[in-house]
Amino acid sequence: MIYVTRKTHFNAAHRLHNPEKSDEWNQQTFGKCNNHNWHGHNYVLEVTVAGEPDRDTGYVIDLGKLKTIIKKKILDPCDHKNLNLEVPFLENVIPTSENLVKAFYDQLKTDIEKAASNNSRLYSVKLFETERNIAEYCPDRAR
Ligand code: NI
């Protein structure tokens, strides 16, 4: 099995807030991340595709195609946007890194698996909210 990763970055604003809870609960739970007037992150996103290289091309996935898919599905909707307000596929999602990696994975899966060689598949989506705070969604590994 070969793992191919494309690394990209984007900037976005967000606020951690659960509208079903009180302002006090939100403030206690999320602290600074609940700031009413938003805050931003320089996110780093790593998308990994796993599979065997195609016999004709030697590729698990053409990285040019992977780049285009990530741009269309994640970067165009999210870069320089407010993740709470402006991204249709994140509607009603509290934009923690945990929820973002799951949402990004679901956004990417179909297009990536169409573009990949035979049995290659989307393996994981990893998001660095800061250098030290990282979330990864990798459903295969849980099996
Ligand atoms: Ni934040």
PDB file of C-alpha atoms and ligand atoms in Angstrom:
ATOM      1  CA  MET A   1       0.000   0.000   0.000  1.00  0.00           C
ATOM      2  CA  ILE A   2       1.303   3.439  -0.973  1.00  0.00           C
ATOM      3  CA  TYR A   3       0.164   6.646   0.729  1.00  0.00           C
ATOM      4  CA  VAL A   4       0.199   9.900  -1.222  1.00  0.00           C
ATOM      5  CA  THR A   5      -0.373  13.204   0.558  1.00  0.00           C
ATOM      6  CA  ARG A   6      -1.183  16.659  -0.725  1.00  0.00           C
ATOM      7  CA  LYS A   7      -0.545  19.477   1.750  1.00  0.00           C
ATOM      8  CA  THR A   8      -2.323  22.832   1.367  1.00  0.00           C
ATOM      9  CA  HIS A   9      -3.225  25.755   3.548  1.00  0.00           C
ATOM     10  CA  PHE A  10      -6.019  28.240   3.978  1.00  0.00           C
ATOM     11  CA  ASN A  11      -6.967  31.075   6.296  1.00  0.00           C
ATOM     12  CA  ALA A  12     -10.368  31.301   7.890  1.00  0.00           C
ATOM     13  CA  ALA A  13     -12.298  32.840  10.759  1.00  0.00           C
ATOM     14  CA  HIS A  14     -14.537  30.974  13.148  1.00  0.00           C
ATOM     15  CA  ARG A  15     -16.114  30.919  16.559  1.00  0.00           C
ATOM     16  CA  LEU A  16     -16.855  27.902  18.737  1.00  0.00           C
ATOM     17  CA  HIS A  17     -20.422  28.303  19.887  1.00  0.00           C
ATOM     18  CA  ASN A  18     -23.280  25.879  20.503  1.00  0.00           C
ATOM     19  CA  PRO A  19     -26.518  27.787  19.874  1.00  0.00           C
ATOM     20  CA  GLU A  20     -28.476  25.187  21.859  1.00  0.00           C
ATOM     21  CA  LYS A  21     -26.624  26.155  25.059  1.00  0.00           C
ATOM     22  CA  SER A  22     -26.587  29.315  27.146  1.00  0.00           C
ATOM     23  CA  ASP A  23     -24.075  32.109  26.633  1.00  0.00           C
ATOM     24  CA  GLU A  24     -22.625  31.235  30.021  1.00  0.00           C
ATOM     25  CA  TRP A  25     -22.150  27.571  29.073  1.00  0.00           C
ATOM     26  CA  ASN A  26     -20.500  28.576  25.812  1.00  0.00           C
ATOM     27  CA  GLN A  27     -18.167  31.002  27.550  1.00  0.00           C
ATOM     28  CA  GLN A  28     -17.186  28.425  30.180  1.00  0.00           C
ATOM     29  CA  THR A  29     -16.762  25.628  27.637  1.00  0.00           C
ATOM     30  CA  PHE A  30     -15.010  27.392  24.790  1.00  0.00           C
ATOM     31  CA  GLY A  31     -13.343  30.344  26.554  1.00  0.00           C
ATOM     32  CA  LYS A  32     -11.464  32.581  24.113  1.00  0.00           C
ATOM     33  CA  CYS A  33     -12.624  30.438  21.192  1.00  0.00           C
ATOM     34  CA  ASN A  34     -16.184  31.628  21.915  1.00  0.00           C
ATOM     35  CA  ASN A  35     -15.205  35.271  21.282  1.00  0.00           C
ATOM     36  CA  HIS A  36     -18.256  36.992  19.872  1.00  0.00           C
ATOM     37  CA  ASN A  37     -16.295  38.801  17.170  1.00  0.00           C
ATOM     38  CA  TRP A  38     -14.580  35.696  15.760  1.00  0.00           C
ATOM     39  CA  HIS A  39     -10.887  34.820  15.516  1.00  0.00           C
ATOM     40  CA  GLY A  40      -8.753  33.387  12.744  1.00  0.00           C
ATOM     41  CA  HIS A  41      -6.439  30.489  12.021  1.00  0.00           C
ATOM     42  CA  ASN A  42      -3.812  29.716   9.405  1.00  0.00           C
ATOM     43  CA  TYR A  43      -4.960  26.177   8.766  1.00  0.00           C
ATOM     44  CA  VAL A  44      -2.768  23.505   7.200  1.00  0.00           C
ATOM     45  CA  LEU A  45      -4.648  20.665   5.532  1.00  0.00           C
ATOM     46  CA  GLU A  46      -3.186  17.266   4.603  1.00  0.00           C
ATOM     47  CA  VAL A  47      -5.193  14.919   2.412  1.00  0.00           C
ATOM     48  CA  THR A  48      -3.862  11.362   2.043  1.00  0.00           C
ATOM     49  CA  VAL A  49      -4.881   8.863  -0.636  1.00  0.00           C
ATOM     50  CA  ALA A  50      -3.953   5.181  -0.260  1.00  0.00           C
ATOM     51  CA  GLY A  51      -3.652   2.541  -2.938  1.00  0.00           C
ATOM     52  CA  GLU A  52      -1.451   0.738  -5.431  1.00  0.00           C
ATOM     53  CA  PRO A  53       0.182   2.644  -8.290  1.00  0.00           C
ATOM     54  CA  ASP A  54      -1.566   2.377 -11.641  1.00  0.00           C
ATOM     55  CA  ARG A  55       0.355   0.113 -14.065  1.00  0.00           C
ATOM     56  CA  ASP A  56       0.352   2.642 -16.877  1.00  0.00           C
ATOM     57  CA  THR A  57       0.981   5.899 -14.978  1.00  0.00           C
ATOM     58  CA  GLY A  58       2.706   4.771 -11.770  1.00  0.00           C
ATOM     59  CA  TYR A  59       0.322   7.020  -9.868  1.00  0.00           C
ATOM     60  CA  VAL A  60      -1.937   6.218  -6.904  1.00  0.00           C
ATOM     61  CA  ILE A  61      -3.612   9.480  -7.869  1.00  0.00           C
ATOM     62  CA  ASP A  62      -2.500  12.243 -10.199  1.00  0.00           C
ATOM     63  CA  LEU A  63      -1.456  14.965  -7.731  1.00  0.00           C
ATOM     64  CA  GLY A  64      -2.567  17.633 -10.183  1.00  0.00           C
ATOM     65  CA  LYS A  65      -6.086  16.193 -10.064  1.00  0.00           C
ATOM     66  CA  LEU A  66      -5.936  15.921  -6.265  1.00  0.00           C
ATOM     67  CA  LYS A  67      -4.860  19.572  -6.069  1.00  0.00           C
ATOM     68  CA  THR A  68      -7.798  20.621  -8.263  1.00  0.00           C
ATOM     69  CA  ILE A  69     -10.318  18.642  -6.185  1.00  0.00           C
ATOM     70  CA  ILE A  70      -9.069  20.071  -2.869  1.00  0.00           C
ATOM     71  CA  LYS A  71      -9.211  23.568  -4.328  1.00  0.00           C
ATOM     72  CA  LYS A  72     -12.758  23.146  -5.614  1.00  0.00           C
ATOM     73  CA  LYS A  73     -14.237  21.309  -2.617  1.00  0.00           C
ATOM     74  CA  ILE A  74     -12.378  22.896   0.338  1.00  0.00           C
ATOM     75  CA  LEU A  75     -10.209  25.902  -0.487  1.00  0.00           C
ATOM     76  CA  ASP A  76     -12.619  27.808  -2.733  1.00  0.00           C
ATOM     77  CA  PRO A  77     -15.500  27.567  -0.221  1.00  0.00           C
ATOM     78  CA  CYS A  78     -13.363  28.056   2.943  1.00  0.00           C
ATOM     79  CA  ASP A  79     -10.302  30.227   2.239  1.00  0.00           C
ATOM     80  CA  HIS A  80     -10.636  33.751   3.702  1.00  0.00           C
ATOM     81  CA  LYS A  81     -14.177  32.910   4.802  1.00  0.00           C
ATOM     82  CA  ASN A  82     -16.069  32.770   8.059  1.00  0.00           C
ATOM     83  CA  LEU A  83     -16.588  29.038   8.668  1.00  0.00           C
ATOM     84  CA  ASN A  84     -19.686  29.649  10.810  1.00  0.00           C
ATOM     85  CA  LEU A  85     -21.474  31.888   8.324  1.00  0.00           C
ATOM     86  CA  GLU A  86     -20.248  31.444   4.782  1.00  0.00           C
ATOM     87  CA  VAL A  87     -19.651  27.762   4.034  1.00  0.00           C
ATOM     88  CA  PRO A  88     -22.801  25.905   2.957  1.00  0.00           C
ATOM     89  CA  PHE A  89     -21.517  22.414   3.827  1.00  0.00           C
ATOM     90  CA  LEU A  90     -20.638  23.579   7.383  1.00  0.00           C
ATOM     91  CA  GLU A  91     -24.078  24.888   8.167  1.00  0.00           C
ATOM     92  CA  ASN A  92     -25.074  23.868  11.721  1.00  0.00           C
ATOM     93  CA  VAL A  93     -21.590  22.452  12.353  1.00  0.00           C
ATOM     94  CA  ILE A  94     -19.584  23.759  15.328  1.00  0.00           C
ATOM     95  CA  PRO A  95     -16.281  24.380  13.504  1.00  0.00           C
ATOM     96  CA  THR A  96     -13.906  22.535  15.812  1.00  0.00           C
ATOM     97  CA  SER A  97     -11.003  20.799  14.060  1.00  0.00           C
ATOM     98  CA  GLU A  98     -12.701  17.490  14.848  1.00  0.00           C
ATOM     99  CA  ASN A  99     -15.883  18.455  13.030  1.00  0.00           C
ATOM    100  CA  LEU A 100     -13.952  20.074  10.172  1.00  0.00           C
ATOM    101  CA  VAL A 101     -11.878  16.988   9.307  1.00  0.00           C
ATOM    102  CA  LYS A 102     -15.028  14.846   9.153  1.00  0.00           C
ATOM    103  CA  ALA A 103     -16.865  17.405   7.001  1.00  0.00           C
ATOM    104  CA  PHE A 104     -13.851  17.838   4.692  1.00  0.00           C
ATOM    105  CA  TYR A 105     -13.488  14.060   4.310  1.00  0.00           C
ATOM    106  CA  ASP A 106     -17.134  13.747   3.289  1.00  0.00           C
ATOM    107  CA  GLN A 107     -16.721  16.629   0.833  1.00  0.00           C
ATOM    108  CA  LEU A 108     -13.663  15.079  -0.827  1.00  0.00           C
ATOM    109  CA  LYS A 109     -14.331  11.346  -0.876  1.00  0.00           C
ATOM    110  CA  THR A 110     -16.418  10.894  -4.028  1.00  0.00           C
ATOM    111  CA  ASP A 111     -14.360  13.122  -6.326  1.00  0.00           C
ATOM    112  CA  ILE A 112     -11.044  11.738  -5.102  1.00  0.00           C
ATOM    113  CA  GLU A 113     -12.095   8.133  -5.533  1.00  0.00           C
ATOM    114  CA  LYS A 114     -13.308   8.897  -9.064  1.00  0.00           C
ATOM    115  CA  ALA A 115      -9.928  10.436  -9.933  1.00  0.00           C
ATOM    116  CA  ALA A 116      -7.765   7.793  -8.227  1.00  0.00           C
ATOM    117  CA  SER A 117      -6.357   4.644  -9.828  1.00  0.00           C
ATOM    118  CA  ASN A 118      -8.202   1.321  -9.501  1.00  0.00           C
ATOM    119  CA  ASN A 119      -8.676   0.590  -5.825  1.00  0.00           C
ATOM    120  CA  SER A 120      -7.139   3.724  -4.367  1.00  0.00           C
ATOM    121  CA  ARG A 121      -9.211   5.537  -1.782  1.00  0.00           C
ATOM    122  CA  LEU A 122      -9.261   8.603   0.402  1.00  0.00           C
ATOM    123  CA  TYR A 123      -7.350   7.469   3.494  1.00  0.00           C
ATOM    124  CA  SER A 124      -7.245  10.447   5.825  1.00  0.00           C
ATOM    125  CA  VAL A 125      -7.810  14.156   6.265  1.00  0.00           C
ATOM    126  CA  LYS A 126      -5.581  15.908   8.776  1.00  0.00           C
ATOM    127  CA  LEU A 127      -6.014  19.507   9.864  1.00  0.00           C
ATOM    128  CA  PHE A 128      -3.461  21.611  11.737  1.00  0.00           C
ATOM    129  CA  GLU A 129      -5.377  24.421  13.428  1.00  0.00           C
ATOM    130  CA  THR A 130      -2.077  25.553  14.920  1.00  0.00           C
ATOM    131  CA  GLU A 131       1.338  23.888  14.865  1.00  0.00           C
ATOM    132  CA  ARG A 132       0.390  22.139  18.091  1.00  0.00           C
ATOM    133  CA  ASN A 133      -3.334  21.433  17.678  1.00  0.00           C
ATOM    134  CA  ILE A 134      -4.114  18.775  15.120  1.00  0.00           C
ATOM    135  CA  ALA A 135      -7.134  16.618  14.256  1.00  0.00           C
ATOM    136  CA  GLU A 136      -7.221  13.691  11.847  1.00  0.00           C
ATOM    137  CA  TYR A 137     -10.090  11.676  10.400  1.00  0.00           C
ATOM    138  CA  CYS A 138      -9.089   8.240   9.188  1.00  0.00           C
ATOM    139  CA  PRO A 139     -12.061   5.842   9.194  1.00  0.00           C
ATOM    140  CA  ASP A 140     -10.009   2.924   7.768  1.00  0.00           C
ATOM    141  CA  ARG A 141      -7.695   2.841  10.750  1.00  0.00           C
ATOM    142  CA  ALA A 142     -10.589   2.332  13.166  1.00  0.00           C
ATOM    143  CA  ARG A 143     -11.525  -1.023  11.604  1.00  0.00           C
TER     144      ARG A 143
HETATM  145 NI    NI B   1     -10.207  28.718  16.865  1.00  0.00          NI
END
